[in-house]
mmCIF file of C-alpha atoms in Angstrom:
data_model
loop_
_atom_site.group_PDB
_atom_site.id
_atom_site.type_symbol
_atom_site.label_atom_id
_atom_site.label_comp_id
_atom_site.label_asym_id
_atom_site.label_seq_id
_atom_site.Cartn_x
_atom_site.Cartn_y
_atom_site.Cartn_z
ATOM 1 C CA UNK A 301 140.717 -146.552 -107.086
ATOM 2 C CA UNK A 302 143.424 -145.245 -104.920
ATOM 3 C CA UNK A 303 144.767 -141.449 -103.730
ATOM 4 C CA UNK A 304 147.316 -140.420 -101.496
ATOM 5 C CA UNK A 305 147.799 -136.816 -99.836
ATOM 6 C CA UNK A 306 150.857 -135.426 -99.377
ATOM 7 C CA UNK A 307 152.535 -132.086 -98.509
ATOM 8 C CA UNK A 308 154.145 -130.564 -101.901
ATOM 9 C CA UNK A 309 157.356 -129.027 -99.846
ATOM 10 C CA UNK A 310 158.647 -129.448 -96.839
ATOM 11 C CA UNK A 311 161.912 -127.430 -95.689
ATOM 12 C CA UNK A 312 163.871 -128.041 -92.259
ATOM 13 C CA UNK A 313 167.735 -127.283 -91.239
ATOM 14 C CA UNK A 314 170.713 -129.682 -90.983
ATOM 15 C CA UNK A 315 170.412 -131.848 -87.939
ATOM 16 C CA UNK A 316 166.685 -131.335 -87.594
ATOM 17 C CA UNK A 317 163.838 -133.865 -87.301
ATOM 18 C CA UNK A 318 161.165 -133.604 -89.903
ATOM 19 C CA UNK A 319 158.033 -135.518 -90.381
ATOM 20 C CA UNK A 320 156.385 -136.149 -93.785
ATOM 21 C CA UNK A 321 152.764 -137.401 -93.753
ATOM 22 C CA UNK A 322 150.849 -139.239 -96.457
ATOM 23 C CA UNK A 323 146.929 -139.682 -95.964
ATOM 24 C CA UNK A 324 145.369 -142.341 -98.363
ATOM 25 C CA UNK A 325 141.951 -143.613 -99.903
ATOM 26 C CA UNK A 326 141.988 -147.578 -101.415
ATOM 27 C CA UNK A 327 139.224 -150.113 -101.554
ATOM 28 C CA UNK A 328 141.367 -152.725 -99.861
ATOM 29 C CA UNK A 329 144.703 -152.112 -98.052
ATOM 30 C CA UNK A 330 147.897 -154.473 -98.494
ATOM 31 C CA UNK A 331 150.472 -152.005 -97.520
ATOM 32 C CA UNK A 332 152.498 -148.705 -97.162
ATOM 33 C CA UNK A 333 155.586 -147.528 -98.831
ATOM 34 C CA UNK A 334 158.236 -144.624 -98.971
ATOM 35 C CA UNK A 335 160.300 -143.686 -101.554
ATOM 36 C CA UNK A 336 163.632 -141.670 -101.927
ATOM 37 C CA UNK A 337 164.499 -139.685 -105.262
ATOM 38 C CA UNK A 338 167.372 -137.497 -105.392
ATOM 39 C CA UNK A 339 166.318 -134.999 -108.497
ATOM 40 C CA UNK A 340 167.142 -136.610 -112.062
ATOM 41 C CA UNK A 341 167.261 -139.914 -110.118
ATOM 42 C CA UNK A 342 165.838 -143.248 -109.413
ATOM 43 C CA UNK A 343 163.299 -143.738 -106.737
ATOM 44 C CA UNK A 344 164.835 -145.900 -103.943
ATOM 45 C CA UNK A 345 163.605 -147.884 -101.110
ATOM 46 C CA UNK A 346 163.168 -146.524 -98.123
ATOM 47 C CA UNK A 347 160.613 -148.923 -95.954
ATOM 48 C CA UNK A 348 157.232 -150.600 -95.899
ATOM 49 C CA UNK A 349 154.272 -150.513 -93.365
ATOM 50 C CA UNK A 350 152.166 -153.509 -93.059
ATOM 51 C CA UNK A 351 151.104 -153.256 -89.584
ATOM 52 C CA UNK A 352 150.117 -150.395 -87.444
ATOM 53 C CA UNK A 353 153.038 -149.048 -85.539
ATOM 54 C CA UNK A 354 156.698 -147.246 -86.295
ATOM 55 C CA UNK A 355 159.395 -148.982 -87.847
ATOM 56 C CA UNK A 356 163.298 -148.206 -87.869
ATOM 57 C CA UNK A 357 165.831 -148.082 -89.866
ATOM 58 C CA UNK A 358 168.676 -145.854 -89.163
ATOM 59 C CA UNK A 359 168.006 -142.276 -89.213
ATOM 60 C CA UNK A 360 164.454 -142.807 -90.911
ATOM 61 C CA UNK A 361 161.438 -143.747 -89.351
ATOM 62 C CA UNK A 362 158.053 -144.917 -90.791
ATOM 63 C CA UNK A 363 154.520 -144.899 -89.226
ATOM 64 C CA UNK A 364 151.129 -146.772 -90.106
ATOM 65 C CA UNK A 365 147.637 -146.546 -88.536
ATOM 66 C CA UNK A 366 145.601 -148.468 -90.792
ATOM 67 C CA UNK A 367 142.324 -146.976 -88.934
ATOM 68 C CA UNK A 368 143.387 -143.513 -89.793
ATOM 69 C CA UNK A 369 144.627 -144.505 -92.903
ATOM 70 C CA UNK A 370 147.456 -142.368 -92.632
ATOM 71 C CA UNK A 371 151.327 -142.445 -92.025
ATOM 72 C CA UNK A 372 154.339 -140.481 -91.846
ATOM 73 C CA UNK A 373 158.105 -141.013 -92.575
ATOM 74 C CA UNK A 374 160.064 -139.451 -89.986
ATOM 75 C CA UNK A 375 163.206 -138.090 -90.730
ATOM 76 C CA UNK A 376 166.223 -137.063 -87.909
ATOM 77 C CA UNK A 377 169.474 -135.889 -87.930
ATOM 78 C CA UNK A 378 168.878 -134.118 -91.300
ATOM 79 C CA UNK A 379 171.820 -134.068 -93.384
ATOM 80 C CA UNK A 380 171.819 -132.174 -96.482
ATOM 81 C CA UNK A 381 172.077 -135.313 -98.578
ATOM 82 C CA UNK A 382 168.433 -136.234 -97.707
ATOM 83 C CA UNK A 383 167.461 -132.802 -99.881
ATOM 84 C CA UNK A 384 165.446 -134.777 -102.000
ATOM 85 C CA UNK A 385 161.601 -136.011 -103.339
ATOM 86 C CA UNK A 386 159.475 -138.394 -100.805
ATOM 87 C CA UNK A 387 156.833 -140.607 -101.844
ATOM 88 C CA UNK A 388 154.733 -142.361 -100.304
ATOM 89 C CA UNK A 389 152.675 -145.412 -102.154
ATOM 90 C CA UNK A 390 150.035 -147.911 -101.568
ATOM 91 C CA UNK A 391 149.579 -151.146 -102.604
ATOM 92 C CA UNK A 392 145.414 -151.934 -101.879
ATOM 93 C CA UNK A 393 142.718 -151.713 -104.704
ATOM 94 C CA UNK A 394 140.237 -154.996 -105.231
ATOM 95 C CA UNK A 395 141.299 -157.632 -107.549
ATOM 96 C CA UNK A 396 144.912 -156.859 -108.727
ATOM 97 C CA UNK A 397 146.718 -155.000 -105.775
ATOM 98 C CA UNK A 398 148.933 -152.284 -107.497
ATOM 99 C CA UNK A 399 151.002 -149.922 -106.053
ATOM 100 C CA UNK A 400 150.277 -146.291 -106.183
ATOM 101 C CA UNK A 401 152.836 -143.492 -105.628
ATOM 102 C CA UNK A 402 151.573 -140.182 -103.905
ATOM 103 C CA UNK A 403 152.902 -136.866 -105.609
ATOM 104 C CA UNK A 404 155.815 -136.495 -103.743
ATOM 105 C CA UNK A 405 156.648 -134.078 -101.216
ATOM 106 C CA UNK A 406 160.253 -132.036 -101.859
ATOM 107 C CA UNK A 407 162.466 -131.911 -99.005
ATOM 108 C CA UNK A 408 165.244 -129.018 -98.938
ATOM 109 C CA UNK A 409 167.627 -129.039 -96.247
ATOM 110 C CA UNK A 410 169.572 -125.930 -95.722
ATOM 111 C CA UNK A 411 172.743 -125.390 -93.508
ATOM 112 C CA UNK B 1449 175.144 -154.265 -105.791
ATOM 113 C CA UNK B 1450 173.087 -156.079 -108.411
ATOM 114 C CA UNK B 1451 171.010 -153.282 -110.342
ATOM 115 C CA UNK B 1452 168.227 -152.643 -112.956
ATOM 116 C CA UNK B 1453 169.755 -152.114 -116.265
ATOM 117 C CA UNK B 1454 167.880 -149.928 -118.609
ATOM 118 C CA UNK B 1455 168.986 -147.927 -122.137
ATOM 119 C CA UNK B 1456 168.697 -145.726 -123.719
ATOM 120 C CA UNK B 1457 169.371 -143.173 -120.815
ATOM 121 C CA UNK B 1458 168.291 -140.347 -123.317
ATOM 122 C CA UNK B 1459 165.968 -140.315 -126.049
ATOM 123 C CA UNK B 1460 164.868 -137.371 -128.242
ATOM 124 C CA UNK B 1461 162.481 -137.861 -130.851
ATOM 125 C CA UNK B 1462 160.222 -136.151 -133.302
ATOM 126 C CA UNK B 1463 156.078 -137.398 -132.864
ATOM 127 C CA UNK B 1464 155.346 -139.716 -134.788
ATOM 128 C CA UNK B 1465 158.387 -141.547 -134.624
ATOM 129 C CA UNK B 1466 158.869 -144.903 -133.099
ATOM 130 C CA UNK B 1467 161.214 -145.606 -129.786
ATOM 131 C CA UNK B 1468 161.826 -148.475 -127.739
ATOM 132 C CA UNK B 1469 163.011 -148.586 -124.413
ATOM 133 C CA UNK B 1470 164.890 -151.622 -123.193
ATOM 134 C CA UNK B 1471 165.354 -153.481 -119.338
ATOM 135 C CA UNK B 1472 167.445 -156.082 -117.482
ATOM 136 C CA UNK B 1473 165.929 -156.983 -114.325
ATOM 137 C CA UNK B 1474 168.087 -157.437 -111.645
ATOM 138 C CA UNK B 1475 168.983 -161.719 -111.660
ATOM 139 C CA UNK B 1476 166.296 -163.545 -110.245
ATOM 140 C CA UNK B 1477 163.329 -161.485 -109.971
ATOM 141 C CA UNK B 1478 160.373 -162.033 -111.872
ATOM 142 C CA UNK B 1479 158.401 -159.408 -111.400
ATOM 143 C CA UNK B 1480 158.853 -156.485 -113.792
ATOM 144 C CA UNK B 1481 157.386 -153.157 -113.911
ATOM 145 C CA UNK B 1482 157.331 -150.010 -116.317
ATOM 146 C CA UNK B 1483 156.272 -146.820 -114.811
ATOM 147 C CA UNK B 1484 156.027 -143.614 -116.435
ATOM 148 C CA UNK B 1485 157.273 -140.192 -114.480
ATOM 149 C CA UNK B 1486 156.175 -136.548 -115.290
ATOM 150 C CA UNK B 1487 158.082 -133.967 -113.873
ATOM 151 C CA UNK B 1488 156.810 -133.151 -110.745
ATOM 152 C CA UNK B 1489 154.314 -136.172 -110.101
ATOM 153 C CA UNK B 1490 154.739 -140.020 -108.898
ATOM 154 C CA UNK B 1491 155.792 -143.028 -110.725
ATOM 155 C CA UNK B 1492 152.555 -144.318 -112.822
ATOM 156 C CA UNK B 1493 152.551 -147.944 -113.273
ATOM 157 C CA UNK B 1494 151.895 -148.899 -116.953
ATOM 158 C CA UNK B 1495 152.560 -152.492 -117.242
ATOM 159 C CA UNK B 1496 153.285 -155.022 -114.316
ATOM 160 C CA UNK B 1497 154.882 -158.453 -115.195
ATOM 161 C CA UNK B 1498 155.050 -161.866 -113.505
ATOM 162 C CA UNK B 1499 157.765 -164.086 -115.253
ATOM 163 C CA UNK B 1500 156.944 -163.563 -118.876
ATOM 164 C CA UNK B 1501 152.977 -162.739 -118.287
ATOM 165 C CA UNK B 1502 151.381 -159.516 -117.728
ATOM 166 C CA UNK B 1503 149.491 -159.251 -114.680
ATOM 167 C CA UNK B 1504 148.344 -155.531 -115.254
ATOM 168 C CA UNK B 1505 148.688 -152.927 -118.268
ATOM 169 C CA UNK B 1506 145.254 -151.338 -116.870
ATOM 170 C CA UNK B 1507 146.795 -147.893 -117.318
ATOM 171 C CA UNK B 1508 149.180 -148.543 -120.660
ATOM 172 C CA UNK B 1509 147.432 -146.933 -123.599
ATOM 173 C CA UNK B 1510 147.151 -150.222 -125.993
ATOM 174 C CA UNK B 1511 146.647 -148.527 -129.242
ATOM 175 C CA UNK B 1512 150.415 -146.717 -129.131
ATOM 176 C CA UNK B 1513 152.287 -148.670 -126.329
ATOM 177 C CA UNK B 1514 153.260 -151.896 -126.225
ATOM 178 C CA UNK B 1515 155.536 -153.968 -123.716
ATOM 179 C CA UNK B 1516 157.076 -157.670 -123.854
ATOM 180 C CA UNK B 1517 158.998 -159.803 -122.045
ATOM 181 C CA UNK B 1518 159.437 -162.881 -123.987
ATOM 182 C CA UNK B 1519 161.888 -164.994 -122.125
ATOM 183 C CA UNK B 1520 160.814 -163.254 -118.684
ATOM 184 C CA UNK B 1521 163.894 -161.785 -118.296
ATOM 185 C CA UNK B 1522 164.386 -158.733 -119.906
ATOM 186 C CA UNK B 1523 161.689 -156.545 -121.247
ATOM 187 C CA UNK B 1524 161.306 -153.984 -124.085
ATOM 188 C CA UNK B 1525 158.497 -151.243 -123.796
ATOM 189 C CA UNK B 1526 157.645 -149.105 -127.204
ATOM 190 C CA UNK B 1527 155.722 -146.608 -128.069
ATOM 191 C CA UNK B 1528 154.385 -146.072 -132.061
ATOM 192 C CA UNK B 1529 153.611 -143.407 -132.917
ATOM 193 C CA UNK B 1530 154.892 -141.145 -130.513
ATOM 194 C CA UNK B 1531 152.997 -137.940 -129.406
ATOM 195 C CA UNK B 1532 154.305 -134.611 -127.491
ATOM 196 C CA UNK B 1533 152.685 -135.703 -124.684
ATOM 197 C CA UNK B 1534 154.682 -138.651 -124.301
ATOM 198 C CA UNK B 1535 157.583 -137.003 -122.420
ATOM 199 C CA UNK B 1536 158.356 -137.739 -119.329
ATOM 200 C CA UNK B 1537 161.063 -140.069 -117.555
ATOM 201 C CA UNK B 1538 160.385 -144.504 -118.429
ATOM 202 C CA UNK B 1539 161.473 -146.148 -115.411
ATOM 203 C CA UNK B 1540 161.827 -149.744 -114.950
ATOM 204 C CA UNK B 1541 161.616 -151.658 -111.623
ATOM 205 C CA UNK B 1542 162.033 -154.939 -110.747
ATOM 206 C CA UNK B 1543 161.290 -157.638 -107.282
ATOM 207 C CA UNK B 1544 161.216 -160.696 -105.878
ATOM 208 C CA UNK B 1545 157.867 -162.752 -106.622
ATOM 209 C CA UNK B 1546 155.863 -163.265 -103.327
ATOM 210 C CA UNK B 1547 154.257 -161.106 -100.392
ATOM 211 C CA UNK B 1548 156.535 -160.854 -98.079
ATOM 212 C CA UNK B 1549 158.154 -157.082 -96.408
ATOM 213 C CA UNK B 1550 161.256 -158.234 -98.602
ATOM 214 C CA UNK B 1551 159.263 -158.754 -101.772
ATOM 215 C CA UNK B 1552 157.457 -155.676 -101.388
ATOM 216 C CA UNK B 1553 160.696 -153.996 -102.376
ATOM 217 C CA UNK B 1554 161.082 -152.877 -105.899
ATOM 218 C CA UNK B 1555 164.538 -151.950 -107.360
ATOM 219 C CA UNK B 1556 164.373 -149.128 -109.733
ATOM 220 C CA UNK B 1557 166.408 -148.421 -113.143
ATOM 221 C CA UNK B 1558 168.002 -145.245 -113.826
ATOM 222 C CA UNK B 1559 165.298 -144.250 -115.946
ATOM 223 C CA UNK B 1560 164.949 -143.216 -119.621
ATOM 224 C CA UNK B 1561 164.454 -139.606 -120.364
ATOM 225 C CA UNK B 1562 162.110 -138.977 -123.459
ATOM 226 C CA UNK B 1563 161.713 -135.794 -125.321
ATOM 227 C CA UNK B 1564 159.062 -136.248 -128.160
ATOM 228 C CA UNK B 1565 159.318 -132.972 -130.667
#
């Protein structure tokens, strides 16, 4: 089967940089994911690792080393808007490749 | 924006009752999925399908769930009876069919929110 690690809380101040890591365990790896939820909303998109390196998109950052089998969304220029849940999820396993959230780490942003 | 249509948005019920959820896909996508959300945890994937086939329901408990999507389209997920332990948020996702960074992508719903009495 699959796990993922991930920090319960994390809490930084506006304008900050903060890093979120997710270690994982799969029998096969296809991929890395990150997730937004804002609470008593849908999960939404935030960017996909297949490859080892960082990729960009805006403000957000993601990471993947396969051999560690870990990763990190990195998050600058906090604004309080990103107060929110972060999962990460992997898509691996044998046979049917399913992807598996993490537990979510909580993100408050203060002024 | 094209988005994942799902109702009811709220559901209260009393166990042993039966409720169906309901979702539209976003136009063109034929891969659906239903996860199920506790409060405080990760999206659980209970049933994944490709066009009108199910390519996974490994973790949907068969003898009081049941999901279809006929016309793979839309897709209705119920759950008969219901037990207490059935609450938690139904969310439906949806993406493109394929492999690619793009694909990977899954649009969620805005959930529904069951409360089994």
């Amino acid at each position: 089967g699959q796990s993922l690690e991930q920090p319960s809380e994390v809490t930084a101040v506006e304008g900050a940089i903060v890093q979120i890591n997710c270690t994982y365990q799969t029998s096969g790896f296809y991929g890395l994911s990150w997730y937004q939820q804002h609470d008593g909303g849908a999960p939404t998109f935030l960017s996909y690792n297949a490859l080892d390196g960082l990729e960009e998109t805006g403000r957000f950052s993601s990471f993947l080393s396969r051999s560690d089998s870990y990763g990190y969304l990195l998050l600058q220029e906090l604004q309080m808007k990103d107060s929110a849940s972060y999962f990460c999820a992997v898509r691996g396993g044998t046979g049917f490749q399913k992807l598996v959230f993490g537990t979510g780490t909580r993100l408050l942003v203060s002024p | 924006e094209a988005e994942v249509a799902q109702s009811p948005r709220y559901k209260i019920t009393e166990k042993s009752q039966a409720v169906a959820f309901w979702c539209d896909p976003i136009s063109g996508h034929a891969t659906l999925y239903w996860y199920r959300q506790i409060l405080g945890q990760g999206p659980e994937l209970l049933v994944q399908f490709q066009d009108e086939s199910v390519v996974d329901d490994s973790q949907l408990p068969k003898d009081r769930f049941s999901a279809e999507r006929l016309k793979g389209v839309d897709s209705t997920l119920k759950i008969q009876p219901a037990e207490l332990g059935d609450s938690a948020m139904y969310l439906c996702a949806s993406s493109l069919k394929g492999a690619t960074r793009h694909q990977e992508t899954q649009y969620f719903g805005p959930g529904t929110r069951l409360l089994v009495l």
